[in-house]
Coordinates of C-alpha atoms in Angstrom, one line a residue:
X226 CA 23.2 17.4 17.0
X227 CA 24.8 14.3 18.4
X228 CA 22.8 11.0 18.1
X229 CA 22.9 7.5 16.7
X230 CA 23.7 7.7 13.0
X231 CA 24.7 5.2 10.4
X232 CA 26.3 5.6 6.9
X233 CA 24.4 3.1 4.6
X234 CA 25.9 3.5 1.1
X235 CA 25.0 7.0 0.1
X236 CA 22.4 7.5 2.9
X237 CA 22.9 8.7 6.4
X238 CA 20.4 7.3 8.9
X239 CA 19.7 9.5 12.0
X240 CA 17.8 7.5 14.6
X241 CA 16.9 10.3 16.9
X242 CA 15.4 12.5 14.1
X243 CA 13.6 9.6 12.2
X244 CA 15.3 11.0 9.1
X245 CA 17.5 9.9 6.2
X246 CA 20.0 12.3 4.5
X247 CA 21.5 12.0 1.0
X248 CA 23.3 14.8 -0.7
X249 CA 20.7 17.6 -0.9
X250 CA 17.8 15.3 0.2
X251 CA 16.3 15.0 3.6
X252 CA 13.5 12.4 4.0
X253 CA 11.4 11.8 7.1
X254 CA 10.1 8.2 7.6
X255 CA 7.8 6.4 10.0
X256 CA 9.3 5.2 13.2
X257 CA 8.6 1.5 12.3
X258 CA 10.7 1.9 9.1
X259 CA 13.5 3.7 11.0
X260 CA 13.5 0.9 13.7
X261 CA 13.6 -1.8 11.0
X262 CA 16.5 -0.1 9.2
X263 CA 18.3 0.5 12.5
X264 CA 18.1 -3.2 13.4
X265 CA 19.3 -4.3 9.9
X266 CA 22.1 -1.8 10.0
X267 CA 23.3 -3.1 13.4
X268 CA 23.4 -6.6 11.8
X269 CA 24.4 -5.8 8.2
X270 CA 24.8 -8.9 6.1
X271 CA 22.9 -11.2 8.5
X272 CA 19.7 -13.0 7.4
X273 CA 16.6 -12.6 9.6
X274 CA 13.2 -14.3 9.2
X275 CA 9.9 -12.6 9.8
X276 CA 9.6 -14.1 13.3
X277 CA 13.0 -12.8 14.2
X278 CA 12.2 -9.3 12.9
X279 CA 8.9 -9.3 14.8
X280 CA 10.7 -10.3 18.0
X281 CA 13.5 -7.7 17.7
X282 CA 11.9 -4.8 15.8
X283 CA 8.3 -5.0 17.1
X284 CA 9.4 -6.4 20.6
X285 CA 7.3 -9.5 20.0
X286 CA 4.1 -7.7 19.5
X287 CA 1.2 -9.5 17.8
X288 CA 1.6 -8.5 14.2
X289 CA 1.1 -10.6 11.0
X290 CA 3.7 -11.6 8.4
X291 CA 1.9 -9.2 6.1
X292 CA 3.0 -6.2 8.3
X293 CA 6.6 -7.3 7.9
X294 CA 6.3 -7.8 4.2
X295 CA 4.6 -4.3 3.8
X296 CA 7.4 -2.7 5.9
X297 CA 10.2 -4.3 3.8
X298 CA 8.4 -3.2 0.7
X299 CA 8.1 0.4 1.9
X300 CA 11.7 0.4 3.2
X301 CA 13.0 -0.6 -0.3
X302 CA 11.1 2.1 -2.0
X303 CA 12.3 4.6 0.6
X304 CA 16.0 3.8 0.1
X305 CA 15.6 3.7 -3.7
X306 CA 14.2 7.3 -3.5
X307 CA 12.7 7.2 -7.0
X308 CA 16.0 6.5 -8.7
X309 CA 15.7 4.5 -11.9
X310 CA 19.0 2.6 -11.5
X311 CA 18.8 -0.9 -10.0
X312 CA 19.9 -0.3 -6.4
X313 CA 19.9 -3.1 -3.8
X314 CA 19.7 -2.4 -0.1
X315 CA 17.4 -5.1 1.4
X316 CA 17.3 -8.4 -0.5
X317 CA 15.2 -11.5 0.0
X318 CA 17.0 -14.7 0.8
X319 CA 14.7 -17.5 -0.5
X320 CA 13.2 -19.6 2.3
X321 CA 15.3 -17.8 5.0
X322 CA 14.3 -14.1 5.2
X323 CA 15.8 -10.7 4.5
X324 CA 19.2 -9.1 4.9
X325 CA 20.8 -5.7 4.4
X326 CA 23.4 -5.7 1.6
X327 CA 25.1 -2.3 1.9
X328 CA 28.2 -0.7 3.3
X329 CA 27.3 0.2 6.8
X330 CA 29.4 2.5 9.1
X331 CA 28.5 3.8 12.5
X332 CA 28.9 7.6 12.8
X333 CA 29.4 9.7 15.9
X334 CA 27.1 12.4 14.6
X335 CA 25.2 13.5 11.5
X336 CA 27.8 14.9 9.0
X337 CA 25.1 16.9 7.1
X338 CA 24.1 18.8 10.3
X339 CA 27.7 19.2 11.3
X340 CA 28.5 20.7 7.9
X341 CA 25.7 23.2 8.2
X342 CA 27.0 24.2 11.7
X343 CA 30.6 24.7 10.4
X344 CA 29.4 26.8 7.5
X345 CA 27.4 29.0 10.0
X346 CA 30.4 29.3 12.3
X347 CA 32.7 30.3 9.5
X348 CA 30.4 33.1 8.5
X349 CA 30.3 34.4 12.0
X350 CA 34.1 34.3 12.3
X351 CA 34.5 36.2 9.0
X352 CA 32.2 38.9 10.2
X353 CA 34.1 39.3 13.5
X354 CA 37.4 39.6 11.6
X355 CA 36.1 42.4 9.5
X356 CA 34.9 44.2 12.6
X357 CA 38.4 43.8 14.2
X358 CA 40.1 45.3 11.1
X359 CA 37.8 48.3 11.1
X360 CA 38.5 48.9 14.8
X361 CA 42.2 48.6 14.3
X362 CA 42.4 51.6 11.9
X363 CA 44.2 54.4 13.9
X364 CA 42.8 57.8 14.1
X365 CA 44.8 60.4 12.1
X366 CA 47.0 62.7 14.3
X367 CA 47.2 66.2 12.9
X368 CA 50.8 67.7 13.1
X369 CA 51.4 71.3 14.3
X370 CA 52.5 72.6 10.9
X371 CA 49.7 74.3 8.8
X372 CA 50.9 72.8 5.5
X373 CA 51.1 69.3 6.9
X374 CA 47.7 69.7 8.6
X375 CA 46.2 70.7 5.2
X376 CA 47.7 67.7 3.5
X377 CA 46.4 65.3 6.1
X378 CA 42.9 66.7 6.1
X379 CA 42.8 66.2 2.3
X380 CA 43.6 62.5 2.8
X381 CA 40.7 61.9 5.2
X382 CA 37.7 60.0 3.7
X383 CA 34.8 62.2 3.1
X384 CA 31.5 61.3 4.7
X385 CA 28.8 60.3 2.3
X386 CA 26.2 62.9 1.6
X387 CA 23.6 60.2 0.9
X388 CA 21.1 59.6 3.7
X389 CA 21.1 56.4 5.7
X390 CA 18.3 54.2 4.1
X391 CA 18.9 51.0 6.2
X392 CA 16.4 51.8 8.8
X393 CA 13.9 52.9 6.2
X394 CA 14.3 49.6 4.3
X395 CA 13.9 47.6 7.6
X396 CA 10.7 49.4 8.5
X397 CA 9.3 48.8 5.0
X398 CA 10.1 45.1 5.2
X399 CA 8.5 44.8 8.7
X400 CA 5.3 46.5 7.3
X401 CA 5.2 44.0 4.4
X402 CA 5.5 41.0 6.8
X403 CA 2.9 42.4 9.1
X404 CA 0.5 42.9 6.2
X405 CA 1.1 39.3 5.0
X406 CA 0.4 37.9 8.5
X407 CA -2.9 39.9 8.7
X408 CA -4.0 38.6 5.3
X409 CA -3.1 35.0 6.1
X410 CA -5.0 35.2 9.5
X411 CA -8.0 36.6 7.7
X412 CA -7.9 33.9 5.0
X413 CA -7.6 31.0 7.5
X414 CA -10.4 32.5 9.6
X415 CA -12.7 32.5 6.6
X416 CA -11.7 29.0 5.7
X417 CA -12.4 27.7 9.2
X418 CA -15.8 29.3 9.2
X419 CA -16.9 27.4 6.1
X420 CA -18.7 24.0 6.4
X421 CA -16.4 21.1 5.6
X422 CA -17.7 17.6 4.8
X423 CA -15.0 15.1 5.6
X424 CA -17.0 11.8 5.1
X425 CA -19.9 10.8 2.9
X426 CA -21.9 7.5 3.5
X427 CA -22.3 5.3 0.5
X428 CA -25.4 3.1 1.1
X429 CA -24.5 0.8 -1.8
X430 CA -21.0 0.1 -0.5
X431 CA -20.4 -2.8 2.0
X432 CA -17.1 -3.3 3.8
X433 CA -16.1 -6.9 4.7
X434 CA -13.9 -7.5 7.7
X435 CA -12.5 -10.7 9.2
X436 CA -11.1 -11.2 12.7
X437 CA -7.3 -11.1 12.4
X438 CA -4.7 -12.1 15.0
X439 CA -6.9 -13.0 17.9
X440 CA -6.5 -16.7 17.9
X441 CA -3.5 -18.9 18.5
X442 CA -4.6 -21.4 15.9
X443 CA -3.8 -20.4 12.3
X444 CA -6.7 -22.5 11.0
X445 CA -9.3 -20.1 12.4
X446 CA -7.6 -17.1 10.8
X447 CA -7.6 -18.9 7.4
X448 CA -11.2 -19.9 7.6
X449 CA -12.4 -16.4 8.6
X450 CA -10.6 -14.8 5.7
X451 CA -11.6 -17.5 3.3
X452 CA -15.3 -17.3 4.2
X453 CA -15.1 -13.4 4.0
X454 CA -13.6 -13.7 0.5
X455 CA -16.4 -16.1 -0.6
X456 CA -19.3 -14.0 0.8
X457 CA -17.8 -10.8 -0.8
X458 CA -17.4 -12.4 -4.2
X459 CA -20.9 -13.9 -4.2
X460 CA -22.7 -10.7 -3.0
X461 CA -21.4 -8.7 -6.0
X462 CA -22.8 -11.4 -8.3
X463 CA -26.4 -11.4 -7.0
X464 CA -26.9 -7.7 -6.1
X465 CA -26.0 -4.1 -7.1
X466 CA -23.9 -3.7 -3.9
X467 CA -20.3 -2.8 -4.3
X468 CA -17.8 -4.3 -1.8
X469 CA -14.4 -3.6 -0.4
X470 CA -12.2 -5.6 1.9
X471 CA -11.5 -3.7 5.1
X472 CA -7.7 -3.7 5.2
X473 CA -7.1 0.0 5.5
X474 CA -8.5 2.6 7.9
X475 CA -9.7 5.8 6.3
X476 CA -9.8 9.1 8.1
X477 CA -11.9 10.8 5.5
X478 CA -13.6 10.2 2.2
X479 CA -16.3 7.6 1.4
X480 CA -17.7 5.7 4.4
X481 CA -19.3 2.3 3.6
X482 CA -23.0 2.3 4.4
X483 CA -22.8 -1.2 5.9
X484 CA -20.1 -3.5 7.2
X485 CA -20.0 -7.3 7.7
X486 CA -17.7 -8.8 10.3
X487 CA -16.7 -12.5 9.9
X488 CA -15.2 -14.3 13.0
X489 CA -14.3 -17.9 13.7
X490 CA -14.3 -18.5 17.5
X491 CA -13.1 -21.5 19.4
X492 CA -15.2 -22.4 22.5
X493 CA -14.5 -25.5 24.5
X494 CA -12.9 -27.3 21.6
X495 CA -15.8 -26.4 19.2
X496 CA -15.5 -23.8 16.4
X497 CA -18.3 -21.3 15.6
X498 CA -18.8 -18.9 12.7
X499 CA -20.0 -15.5 13.8
X500 CA -21.5 -13.1 11.3
X501 CA -22.6 -9.5 12.1
X502 CA -24.1 -7.0 9.7
X503 CA -24.0 -3.4 10.8
X504 CA -25.5 -0.2 9.5
X505 CA -22.7 2.4 9.7
X506 CA -25.2 5.3 9.4
X507 CA -27.3 4.5 12.5
X508 CA -24.6 2.2 14.2
X509 CA -27.4 -0.4 14.5
X510 CA -26.8 -4.1 14.2
X511 CA -29.1 -5.4 11.4
X512 CA -28.1 -9.1 11.7
X513 CA -26.0 -11.2 14.0
X514 CA -25.9 -15.0 14.2
X515 CA -23.6 -17.8 15.2
X516 CA -23.2 -21.1 13.3
X517 CA -21.6 -24.3 14.5
X518 CA -18.6 -24.8 12.2
X519 CA -18.1 -28.5 11.5
X520 CA -15.8 -29.6 8.6
X521 CA -18.3 -32.2 7.6
X522 CA -21.1 -29.6 7.3
X523 CA -19.1 -26.7 5.9
X524 CA -21.2 -26.5 2.7
X525 CA -24.5 -26.2 4.6
X526 CA -23.0 -23.6 6.9
X527 CA -21.8 -21.5 3.9
X528 CA -25.3 -21.8 2.3
X529 CA -27.1 -20.8 5.5
X530 CA -24.7 -17.9 6.1
X531 CA -25.2 -16.5 2.5
X532 CA -28.9 -17.0 2.7
X533 CA -29.2 -15.1 6.0
X534 CA -27.0 -12.2 4.8
X535 CA -29.0 -11.9 1.6
X536 CA -32.2 -11.9 3.5
X537 CA -30.9 -9.2 5.8
X538 CA -29.9 -7.1 2.8
X539 CA -33.4 -7.7 1.2
X540 CA -32.0 -9.4 -1.9
X541 CA -34.8 -11.1 -3.9
X542 CA -34.9 -14.9 -4.0
X543 CA -32.2 -15.2 -1.4
X544 CA -32.5 -19.0 -0.9
X545 CA -32.3 -19.8 -4.7
X546 CA -29.4 -17.4 -5.1
X547 CA -27.4 -19.0 -2.3
X548 CA -28.1 -22.5 -3.8
X549 CA -27.0 -21.4 -7.3
X550 CA -23.7 -19.9 -6.0
X551 CA -22.6 -23.2 -4.5
X552 CA -23.3 -25.3 -7.6
X553 CA -19.7 -25.5 -8.8
X554 CA -18.1 -25.5 -5.4
X555 CA -16.3 -28.7 -4.1
X556 CA -18.8 -31.2 -2.9
X557 CA -16.6 -33.3 -0.7
X558 CA -16.2 -31.8 2.8
X559 CA -12.4 -32.3 2.8
X560 CA -12.1 -30.6 -0.6
X561 CA -14.3 -27.7 0.4
X562 CA -12.3 -27.1 3.6
X563 CA -9.1 -27.0 1.5
X564 CA -10.6 -24.6 -1.0
X565 CA -11.8 -22.1 1.7
X566 CA -8.3 -22.2 3.3
X567 CA -6.7 -21.6 -0.1
X568 CA -8.8 -18.4 -0.5
X569 CA -6.9 -17.0 2.4
X570 CA -3.4 -17.7 1.1
X571 CA -4.3 -16.6 -2.5
X572 CA -4.9 -13.0 -1.2
X573 CA -1.4 -12.3 0.3
X574 CA 1.7 -11.1 -1.4
X575 CA 4.2 -13.4 0.4
X576 CA 5.6 -15.9 -2.1
X577 CA 5.7 -18.9 0.2
X578 CA 2.1 -18.4 1.5
X579 CA 0.8 -17.8 -2.0
X580 CA 2.5 -21.0 -3.1
X581 CA 0.7 -22.8 -0.3
X582 CA -2.6 -21.6 -1.7
X583 CA -1.7 -23.1 -5.1
X584 CA -0.7 -26.3 -3.4
X585 CA -4.1 -26.5 -1.6
X586 CA -6.0 -25.9 -4.9
X587 CA -4.0 -28.7 -6.5
X588 CA -5.0 -31.0 -3.6
X589 CA -8.7 -30.0 -4.2
X590 CA -8.4 -31.1 -7.9
X591 CA -6.9 -34.4 -6.8
X592 CA -10.1 -35.0 -4.9
X593 CA -12.4 -33.5 -7.6
X594 CA -10.5 -33.4 -10.9
X595 CA -13.5 -32.2 -13.0
X596 CA -14.3 -29.2 -10.8
X597 CA -14.2 -26.3 -13.4
X598 CA -14.6 -23.6 -10.8
X599 CA -11.4 -24.7 -9.0
X600 CA -9.6 -25.1 -12.3
X601 CA -10.4 -21.5 -13.0
X602 CA -9.1 -20.4 -9.6
X603 CA -5.9 -22.4 -10.1
X604 CA -5.3 -20.9 -13.6
X605 CA -5.7 -17.4 -12.3
X606 CA -3.5 -18.2 -9.3
X607 CA -0.6 -19.3 -11.5
X608 CA -0.8 -16.0 -13.5
X609 CA -1.1 -13.9 -10.3
X610 CA 1.9 -15.7 -8.8
X611 CA 4.0 -14.6 -11.8
X612 CA 2.8 -11.0 -11.2
X613 CA 3.7 -11.0 -7.5
X614 CA 7.0 -12.9 -8.1
X615 CA 8.3 -12.0 -11.6
X616 CA 11.3 -14.4 -11.2
X617 CA 9.0 -17.3 -10.5
X618 CA 9.0 -19.9 -13.4
X619 CA 5.5 -20.6 -14.8
X620 CA 4.2 -24.1 -15.1
X621 CA 3.2 -23.7 -18.8
X622 CA 2.1 -27.3 -19.4
X623 CA -0.2 -27.3 -16.4
X624 CA -1.7 -23.9 -17.4
X625 CA -2.3 -25.0 -21.0
X626 CA -4.2 -28.1 -19.8
X627 CA -6.4 -25.9 -17.4
X628 CA -7.1 -23.4 -20.2
X629 CA -8.2 -26.1 -22.6
X630 CA -10.5 -27.7 -20.0
X631 CA -12.2 -24.3 -19.3
X632 CA -12.6 -23.5 -23.0
X633 CA -14.6 -26.7 -23.4
X634 CA -16.9 -25.7 -20.6
X635 CA -17.5 -22.2 -22.0
X636 CA -18.5 -23.7 -25.4
X637 CA -21.0 -26.1 -23.8
X638 CA -24.6 -24.8 -24.2
X639 CA -25.9 -26.8 -21.2
X640 CA -23.3 -25.6 -18.7
X641 CA -23.9 -22.8 -16.3
X642 CA -20.6 -20.9 -16.6
X643 CA -19.5 -19.0 -13.5
X644 CA -18.0 -15.5 -13.9
X645 CA -14.7 -16.7 -12.5
X646 CA -14.3 -19.1 -15.4
X647 CA -14.8 -16.2 -17.9
X648 CA -12.2 -14.1 -15.9
X649 CA -9.7 -17.0 -16.1
X650 CA -10.2 -17.4 -19.9
X651 CA -9.9 -13.6 -20.4
X652 CA -6.6 -13.5 -18.5
X653 CA -5.2 -16.5 -20.4
X654 CA -6.3 -14.9 -23.8
X655 CA -4.7 -11.6 -22.8
X656 CA -1.4 -13.3 -22.0
X657 CA -1.6 -15.1 -25.4
X658 CA -2.3 -11.8 -27.1
X659 CA -5.7 -12.9 -28.3
X660 CA -7.3 -9.5 -27.9
X661 CA -10.7 -10.2 -29.4
X662 CA -11.3 -13.4 -27.4
X663 CA -10.0 -11.7 -24.2
X664 CA -12.4 -8.7 -24.7
X665 CA -15.3 -11.1 -25.2
X666 CA -14.6 -13.2 -22.1
X667 CA -14.1 -10.1 -20.0
X668 CA -17.4 -8.6 -21.1
X669 CA -19.1 -11.9 -20.2
X670 CA -17.5 -11.9 -16.8
X671 CA -18.4 -8.2 -16.0
X672 CA -21.9 -8.8 -17.2
X673 CA -22.3 -11.2 -14.2
X674 CA -20.3 -9.4 -11.6
X675 CA -17.5 -6.9 -10.9
X676 CA -14.3 -8.0 -9.3
X677 CA -10.7 -6.8 -8.7
X678 CA -9.3 -9.0 -11.4
X679 CA -11.9 -7.9 -14.0
X680 CA -11.0 -4.2 -13.4
X681 CA -7.2 -5.0 -13.6
X682 CA -7.8 -6.8 -16.9
X683 CA -9.9 -3.8 -18.1
X684 CA -7.0 -1.5 -17.3
X685 CA -4.5 -3.7 -19.2
X686 CA -6.8 -3.8 -22.2
X687 CA -7.1 0.0 -22.1
X688 CA -3.3 0.3 -22.0
X689 CA -3.0 -1.9 -25.1
X690 CA -5.3 0.5 -26.9
X691 CA -3.3 3.5 -25.7
X692 CA -6.2 4.7 -23.5
X693 CA -4.2 5.7 -20.4
X694 CA -7.1 7.6 -18.8
X695 CA -9.3 4.5 -19.1
X696 CA -6.5 2.4 -17.6
X697 CA -6.1 4.8 -14.7
X698 CA -9.9 4.6 -14.0
X699 CA -9.9 0.8 -14.0
X700 CA -6.8 0.5 -11.8
X701 CA -8.3 3.0 -9.3
X702 CA -11.6 1.0 -9.2
X703 CA -9.7 -2.2 -8.5
X704 CA -7.6 -0.5 -5.8
X705 CA -10.7 1.0 -4.3
X706 CA -12.4 -2.4 -4.0
X707 CA -9.3 -4.0 -2.3
X708 CA -6.9 -1.4 -1.0
X709 CA -3.9 -3.6 -0.5
X710 CA -0.3 -4.1 -1.6
X711 CA -1.5 -7.3 -3.5
X712 CA -3.9 -5.3 -5.7
X713 CA -1.2 -2.7 -6.4
X714 CA 1.2 -5.4 -7.5
X715 CA -1.4 -6.9 -9.8
X716 CA -2.1 -3.5 -11.5
X717 CA 1.7 -3.1 -11.9
X718 CA 2.8 -6.5 -13.0
X719 CA -0.1 -8.7 -14.2
X720 CA 0.4 -9.8 -17.9
X721 CA 2.9 -6.9 -18.5
X722 CA 4.6 -4.2 -16.4
X723 CA 2.6 -0.9 -16.1
X724 CA 4.3 2.4 -15.1
X725 CA 1.7 3.4 -12.4
X726 CA 3.7 6.5 -11.6
X727 CA 2.7 8.0 -14.9
X728 CA -0.7 6.2 -15.3
X729 CA -2.2 6.6 -11.9
X730 CA 0.0 8.8 -9.7
X731 CA -2.5 9.0 -6.9
X732 CA -2.4 5.2 -6.4
X733 CA 1.4 5.2 -6.8
X734 CA 1.7 8.0 -4.1
X735 CA -0.5 6.1 -1.7
X736 CA 1.8 3.0 -1.8
X737 CA 5.0 5.1 -1.8
X738 CA 4.5 7.6 1.1
X739 CA 8.1 8.8 1.1
X740 CA 8.0 10.0 -2.6
X741 CA 8.6 13.7 -3.0
X742 CA 7.3 15.2 -6.2
X743 CA 9.4 18.1 -7.3
X744 CA 7.8 20.9 -9.4

């Protein structure tokens, strides 16, 4: 087959087939990964930013930087192909973008397919030569003399007295194949007649979604995501509902009983926060409201939104609960706006965007230096940054100061300690190998609410005890709450590296779709 092919180190990329070949390996990949690798191969050694990749690979379509980051991640895993040695194909150039560092050669065709065709052709030619030799054997001419005729007849090959069993074997093989086909058709007919349940509605599961990519201004995107993160965290603290962030579309499995859509719209120069609560079982809208979004009144808008959502979900003492959840939040309007925006950047895997979230939290603490809730968020952010970017140097002095300030708050009998503070202290104690203190802080945090971070820490503690089954359950629960690349990287690299391929293969397989497990 003739098509566009490239030799990339030991891989052969075939564009027309959407496949990669290497030795005895043949791997199919998604078209977006093939298109991305094709573009990088055409420009090997050149550095391209995300905007350039979106312009050339996605033809300028409206996609987020997260889509590019996810595609680069999957492409690296695809080219590595499960090999343990340190292979570099696509590297990150800090503050510039990505480039392909491999020996690239354009090919006229696929050498692996050509090799198979040559092998097949050689077998055919060999068979033809054998037939020609057999046809070339001359018939024996009997001479007139009787003695000579007798000698010649004795030299002729005698016909085998055994019956010809080739046709009998062929008929037996055909009968076996026909029998197997009949059995398979009967099996699939029975299977199709059985009732199959592909989705089950979980009435205690709420999916949060935020509007993504519909606005030209990035601020509206940041606010929508930040508010969704805030509502999701608070709802788990005051109710028995479980929450997930709607980043992945599921075709089967558990369907959330309810969903909450968060939008920030801009109309005539004024911004509005739209909330919609929907029952997925009946497809009925349970609650829908629009709030004028003013930076000077952001705290009151958040309080009203939380109160209304809790009332719609029939949570007891909704007004008091909403008031209590905002006790430790930044009080200054400017600081609160920075904090909500930081929530957006602290939930992405991109190094530069995550660093911007840390910068925004530092700005909040400059306005309100004694805000312990923000201190906890900042301490957690520094550790998460190390997990997402292992080569990033930690600000140890700053983290030590934050840890000491939070410990003083936890010891105060008058203080109302938020679960996020306990989670930050549990994370810091785990890093410092203070197992007893870390276990105590984690139990206090999970006694107030469940979160992705608490389940990741629970999995790390289980690994330290040698309980790999418990670690697998905890990591799966964290990944279920927030099915994203960021959560996977936290489970893999937070505090210490975990081999998720052996601990939780199902989660590993969902992030590495090109992996082939050989029996």
